[in-house]
């Protein structure tokens, strides 16, 4: 005699268990502050926070060179969020290096970094953003009286690592990419200060939809690849520093791994030069 049961519960969406007694994410299997996402009637997926990996985010990983996976199947982007960068109002310089994971999708419409918010400013929103569009680097900012944008020449895809250096002094902005010529722009209108209160987002954004961002930075996708040594300074006579409080430490993140490559494994110094890694985190 078979004592197998001759019934089963077909569970409605988002419920699971023998009697459909569990909401998939109610009995949250994800640990360590992960985001639980109901994948199907029987299954949940854990989107891991910064410093964690694995199916239920149980493994700790040390991230010195962040690797961004991009947008997952649920539409959430990988990102790192750092504390607001102080004293950025009138002057800043950023520099970073990056390696693309996949030339085809990583160059279409991808955010590299962003800070800003909706609803501030007279003529739109104050923001600062950097991204990739159609194989070129795009740098935009709005001080509240209109957007300034610089677009680089197409990236040389034979380079393994790309180097970006950009800045702004009052209304004047500039962008230098790899060995390309420095390009400059002046923002429209009269305003000269960048008033941003948001965190500094690297590689993506916390929001589910880009529509929640200010009008300018509507990069549809997040970054795909590795970002090395993102650094900033807010006056000419200070040194560059990694973002974050304490320095180099993000407040939060999602779906970020450790890059397999290090910058020195990818960069070949010429004429007998020796590559030395500065390390972006302490």
Short mmCIF file of C-alpha atoms in Angstrom, two decimals:
data_model
loop_
_atom_site.label_atom_id
_atom_site.label_comp_id
_atom_site.label_asym_id
_atom_site.label_seq_id
_atom_site.Cartn_x
_atom_site.Cartn_y
_atom_site.Cartn_z
CA UNK A 1 0.00 0.00 0.00
CA UNK A 2 1.40 3.35 -0.95
CA UNK A 3 1.10 5.87 1.79
CA UNK A 4 2.03 8.70 -0.59
CA UNK A 5 -0.45 11.50 -0.33
CA UNK A 6 -2.77 11.91 -3.28
CA UNK A 7 -3.01 15.68 -2.99
CA UNK A 8 -0.83 18.76 -3.07
CA UNK A 9 -1.43 22.45 -2.72
CA UNK A 10 -0.84 24.54 -5.81
CA UNK A 11 0.31 27.76 -4.25
CA UNK A 12 -0.65 31.24 -5.44
CA UNK A 13 2.13 33.59 -6.44
CA UNK A 14 4.74 34.36 -3.77
CA UNK A 15 3.61 31.56 -1.40
CA UNK A 16 5.37 28.30 -0.84
CA UNK A 17 5.45 25.28 1.45
CA UNK A 18 3.35 22.12 1.72
CA UNK A 19 0.26 24.08 2.73
CA UNK A 20 1.28 27.35 1.02
CA UNK A 21 2.00 28.53 4.53
CA UNK A 22 5.16 30.50 3.72
CA UNK A 23 5.44 33.71 1.81
CA UNK A 24 8.68 33.08 -0.07
CA UNK A 25 10.46 36.00 1.53
CA UNK A 26 8.51 36.03 4.77
CA UNK A 27 10.63 33.23 6.16
CA UNK A 28 13.57 35.18 4.81
CA UNK A 29 16.34 32.69 4.01
CA UNK A 30 18.75 35.50 3.20
CA UNK A 31 21.10 36.48 5.99
CA UNK A 32 23.36 39.40 6.73
CA UNK A 33 21.14 42.21 5.51
CA UNK A 34 20.54 40.80 2.03
CA UNK A 35 17.53 41.80 -0.06
CA UNK A 36 15.19 38.84 -0.50
CA UNK A 37 13.44 38.72 -3.86
CA UNK A 38 10.66 36.20 -4.59
CA UNK A 39 11.79 34.48 -7.76
CA UNK A 40 8.98 32.00 -8.14
CA UNK A 41 6.34 30.22 -6.10
CA UNK A 42 8.93 27.99 -4.51
CA UNK A 43 12.06 29.98 -4.66
CA UNK A 44 13.64 33.17 -3.40
CA UNK A 45 16.84 34.85 -4.47
CA UNK A 46 19.16 36.78 -2.19
CA UNK A 47 20.71 39.99 -3.51
CA UNK A 48 23.81 40.25 -1.37
CA UNK A 49 24.88 43.40 0.46
CA UNK A 50 28.39 44.81 0.33
CA UNK A 51 31.00 42.36 1.59
CA UNK A 52 28.87 39.23 1.23
CA UNK A 53 28.42 36.58 -1.44
CA UNK A 54 26.92 33.14 -1.92
CA UNK A 55 23.40 31.85 -2.47
CA UNK A 56 22.18 33.09 0.92
CA UNK A 57 24.92 35.70 1.31
CA UNK A 58 26.62 33.69 4.04
CA UNK A 59 30.16 34.10 2.73
CA UNK A 60 32.19 37.15 3.68
CA UNK A 61 34.34 38.60 0.89
CA UNK A 62 37.01 41.26 1.14
CA UNK A 63 36.48 43.82 -1.62
CA UNK A 64 39.41 46.03 -2.56
CA UNK A 65 38.64 46.33 -6.28
CA UNK A 66 34.86 46.25 -6.75
CA UNK A 67 33.39 44.26 -9.62
CA UNK A 68 29.89 45.28 -10.73
CA UNK A 69 27.60 42.74 -12.35
CA UNK A 70 25.13 45.28 -13.76
CA UNK A 71 21.36 44.81 -13.72
CA UNK A 72 20.03 41.49 -12.51
CA UNK A 73 16.99 39.69 -13.87
CA UNK A 74 14.73 41.54 -11.42
CA UNK A 75 15.86 44.96 -12.58
CA UNK A 76 17.98 45.81 -9.53
CA UNK A 77 21.42 47.22 -10.20
CA UNK A 78 24.65 46.46 -8.42
CA UNK A 79 26.04 49.55 -6.67
CA UNK A 80 28.16 50.95 -3.87
CA UNK A 81 26.91 53.95 -1.87
CA UNK A 82 29.36 56.20 -0.03
CA UNK A 83 28.67 59.09 2.34
CA UNK A 84 28.01 62.51 0.77
CA UNK A 85 31.23 64.05 -0.52
CA UNK A 86 31.81 67.23 1.51
CA UNK A 87 32.93 70.60 0.09
CA UNK A 88 32.09 69.65 -3.47
CA UNK A 89 30.13 72.87 -4.12
CA UNK A 90 32.64 75.00 -6.04
CA UNK A 91 35.54 72.73 -6.99
CA UNK A 92 36.19 69.02 -7.41
CA UNK A 93 38.40 66.59 -9.26
CA UNK A 94 37.74 62.87 -9.68
CA UNK A 95 39.95 60.16 -11.08
CA UNK A 96 39.36 56.47 -11.57
CA UNK A 97 40.30 53.51 -13.72
CA UNK A 98 37.92 50.93 -15.06
CA UNK A 99 37.84 47.66 -16.94
CA UNK A 100 34.79 46.65 -18.95
CA UNK A 101 33.27 43.21 -18.46
CA UNK A 102 31.63 42.94 -21.83
CA UNK A 103 32.13 45.43 -24.60
CA UNK A 104 28.75 45.00 -26.17
CA UNK A 105 26.42 45.66 -23.24
CA UNK A 106 28.86 47.57 -21.03
CA UNK A 107 29.19 50.47 -23.46
CA UNK A 108 25.57 51.14 -24.39
CA UNK A 109 24.03 53.21 -21.63
CA UNK A 110 25.82 52.59 -18.33
CA UNK A 111 26.22 54.65 -15.18
CA UNK A 112 29.71 54.91 -13.63
CA UNK A 113 29.00 57.30 -10.75
CA UNK A 114 26.33 59.72 -9.62
CA UNK A 115 25.38 62.14 -6.86
CA UNK A 116 22.36 64.46 -6.85
CA UNK A 117 18.66 64.65 -6.17
CA UNK A 118 15.37 65.62 -7.71
CA UNK A 119 13.62 68.89 -7.11
CA UNK A 120 16.53 71.17 -6.22
CA UNK A 121 17.55 74.13 -8.34
CA UNK A 122 15.74 76.69 -10.49
CA UNK A 123 16.07 74.99 -13.84
CA UNK A 124 16.13 71.31 -13.06
CA UNK A 125 18.06 69.38 -10.48
CA UNK A 126 21.58 69.69 -9.08
CA UNK A 127 23.55 66.59 -9.98
CA UNK A 128 26.92 65.28 -11.08
CA UNK A 129 27.17 62.11 -13.15
CA UNK A 130 29.53 60.05 -15.24
CA UNK A 131 28.62 57.21 -17.55
CA UNK A 132 29.13 55.41 -20.85
CA UNK A 133 26.91 55.84 -23.87
CA UNK A 134 27.46 54.37 -27.32
CA UNK A 135 31.10 53.61 -26.57
CA UNK A 136 31.95 57.09 -25.27
CA UNK A 137 32.39 58.58 -21.80
CA UNK A 138 29.68 61.10 -20.86
CA UNK A 139 30.22 63.60 -18.02
CA UNK A 140 27.31 65.89 -17.00
CA UNK A 141 26.54 68.29 -14.20
CA UNK A 142 23.78 70.76 -13.39
CA UNK A 143 24.36 73.56 -10.88
CA UNK A 144 20.63 74.36 -10.95
CA UNK A 145 20.55 76.62 -14.03
CA UNK A 146 20.99 74.06 -16.80
CA UNK A 147 23.01 70.98 -17.68
CA UNK A 148 26.59 70.96 -19.00
CA UNK A 149 27.75 67.81 -20.79
CA UNK A 150 31.08 66.65 -22.19
CA UNK A 151 31.26 63.58 -24.43
CA UNK A 152 34.63 61.94 -25.12
CA UNK A 153 35.77 60.41 -28.36
CA UNK A 154 35.00 56.70 -28.72
CA UNK A 155 37.00 54.56 -26.30
CA UNK A 156 39.94 52.61 -27.70
CA UNK A 157 38.76 49.07 -26.99
CA UNK A 158 42.24 47.62 -27.41
CA UNK A 159 43.05 49.12 -23.99
CA UNK A 160 42.43 46.76 -21.11
CA UNK A 161 42.06 49.53 -18.54
CA UNK A 162 40.66 53.00 -19.13
CA UNK A 163 41.67 56.05 -17.09
CA UNK A 164 39.37 59.01 -16.42
CA UNK A 165 40.29 62.34 -14.85
CA UNK A 166 37.61 65.03 -14.63
CA UNK A 167 36.92 68.19 -12.72
CA UNK A 168 34.95 71.38 -12.29
CA UNK A 169 35.77 74.87 -11.07
CA UNK A 170 32.60 76.96 -10.64
CA UNK A 171 30.85 76.74 -14.06
CA UNK A 172 33.81 75.36 -16.00
CA UNK A 173 34.17 71.61 -16.33
CA UNK A 174 36.76 69.37 -18.02
CA UNK A 175 37.20 65.71 -18.90
CA UNK A 176 40.31 63.74 -19.81
CA UNK A 177 39.94 60.10 -20.96
CA UNK A 178 42.93 57.82 -21.59
CA UNK A 179 45.27 59.55 -24.07
CA UNK A 180 42.52 61.67 -25.58
CA UNK A 181 42.69 65.44 -25.57
CA UNK A 182 41.26 67.31 -22.59
CA UNK A 183 37.71 68.53 -23.34
CA UNK A 184 36.02 71.48 -21.58
CA UNK A 185 32.54 72.94 -21.11
CA UNK A 186 30.87 75.85 -19.29
CA UNK A 187 27.49 75.29 -17.64
CA UNK A 188 24.63 77.58 -18.70
CA UNK A 189 22.84 80.14 -16.56
CA UNK A 190 24.23 82.01 -13.61
CA UNK A 191 24.56 79.49 -10.82
CA UNK A 192 28.09 78.44 -9.83
CA UNK A 193 27.59 75.97 -6.95
CA UNK A 194 26.73 72.28 -6.98
CA UNK A 195 24.35 71.61 -4.10
CA UNK A 196 24.01 67.87 -3.64
CA UNK A 197 22.92 66.10 -0.48
CA UNK A 198 22.68 62.52 -1.67
CA UNK A 199 25.17 59.77 -1.12
CA UNK A 200 27.82 59.19 -3.76
CA UNK A 201 26.82 56.17 -5.86
CA UNK A 202 29.43 54.13 -7.68
CA UNK A 203 28.51 51.62 -10.40
CA UNK A 204 24.73 51.91 -10.10
CA UNK A 205 21.95 53.19 -7.86
CA UNK A 206 19.79 51.94 -5.04
CA UNK A 207 16.50 52.94 -6.68
CA UNK A 208 14.64 50.34 -8.66
CA UNK A 209 13.89 52.67 -11.56
CA UNK A 210 16.09 55.35 -13.11
CA UNK A 211 13.00 57.61 -13.32
CA UNK A 212 13.48 58.33 -9.63
CA UNK A 213 16.78 60.01 -10.45
CA UNK A 214 17.09 63.64 -11.60
CA UNK A 215 16.35 64.39 -15.25
CA UNK A 216 19.95 64.32 -16.41
CA UNK A 217 21.34 60.97 -15.28
CA UNK A 218 19.01 58.60 -17.03
CA UNK A 219 21.56 55.95 -17.83
CA UNK A 220 19.36 52.88 -18.18
CA UNK A 221 21.92 50.36 -16.96
CA UNK A 222 24.51 50.17 -14.27
CA UNK A 223 28.23 49.62 -14.79
CA UNK A 224 29.48 46.19 -15.89
CA UNK A 225 33.07 45.49 -14.96
CA UNK A 226 35.63 46.62 -12.40
CA UNK A 227 36.32 50.10 -11.06
CA UNK A 228 39.77 50.71 -9.59
CA UNK A 229 40.95 53.51 -7.35
CA UNK A 230 38.03 55.94 -7.52
CA UNK A 231 39.34 59.07 -5.80
CA UNK A 232 38.30 62.68 -5.27
CA UNK A 233 39.67 65.98 -4.05
CA UNK A 234 37.80 69.23 -3.46
CA UNK A 235 40.67 71.71 -3.57
CA UNK A 236 43.84 72.01 -5.62
CA UNK A 237 46.14 71.93 -2.62
CA UNK A 238 44.88 68.71 -1.05
CA UNK A 239 45.64 65.11 -1.94
CA UNK A 240 43.21 62.72 -3.61
CA UNK A 241 41.19 60.49 -1.28
CA UNK A 242 38.89 57.52 -1.70
CA UNK A 243 35.26 58.42 -0.99
CA UNK A 244 33.58 57.20 2.17
CA UNK A 245 33.59 57.58 5.93
CA UNK A 246 35.95 56.13 7.04
CA UNK A 247 37.89 56.64 3.83
CA UNK A 248 37.33 53.90 1.27
CA UNK A 249 34.42 52.33 3.14
CA UNK A 250 30.96 52.34 1.54
CA UNK A 251 27.81 52.75 3.63
CA UNK A 252 26.08 50.03 1.66
CA UNK A 253 26.04 48.14 -1.59
CA UNK A 254 24.37 45.34 -3.50
CA UNK A 255 25.61 42.49 -5.71
CA UNK A 256 29.23 43.64 -5.79
CA UNK A 257 32.13 41.20 -5.98
CA UNK A 258 35.90 41.34 -5.92
CA UNK A 259 37.51 41.91 -9.31
CA UNK A 260 39.61 38.98 -10.52
CA UNK A 261 42.21 41.27 -12.05
CA UNK A 262 44.27 43.88 -10.29
CA UNK A 263 45.24 47.06 -12.14
CA UNK A 264 48.90 46.01 -12.29
CA UNK A 265 48.02 42.69 -13.89
CA UNK A 266 46.39 44.65 -16.70
CA UNK A 267 48.65 47.67 -17.13
CA UNK A 268 52.00 47.40 -18.84
CA UNK A 269 54.32 50.25 -17.86
CA UNK A 270 56.57 51.41 -20.70
CA UNK A 271 60.25 52.22 -20.81
CA UNK A 272 61.12 50.18 -17.76
CA UNK A 273 58.45 51.66 -15.45
CA UNK A 274 57.17 49.54 -12.58
CA UNK A 275 53.46 49.30 -11.79
CA UNK A 276 52.66 49.89 -8.10
CA UNK A 277 49.16 49.42 -6.77
CA UNK A 278 47.95 52.22 -4.53
CA UNK A 279 44.82 50.33 -3.43
CA UNK A 280 41.56 52.20 -3.23
CA UNK A 281 40.53 51.00 0.21
CA UNK A 282 42.27 50.98 3.53
#
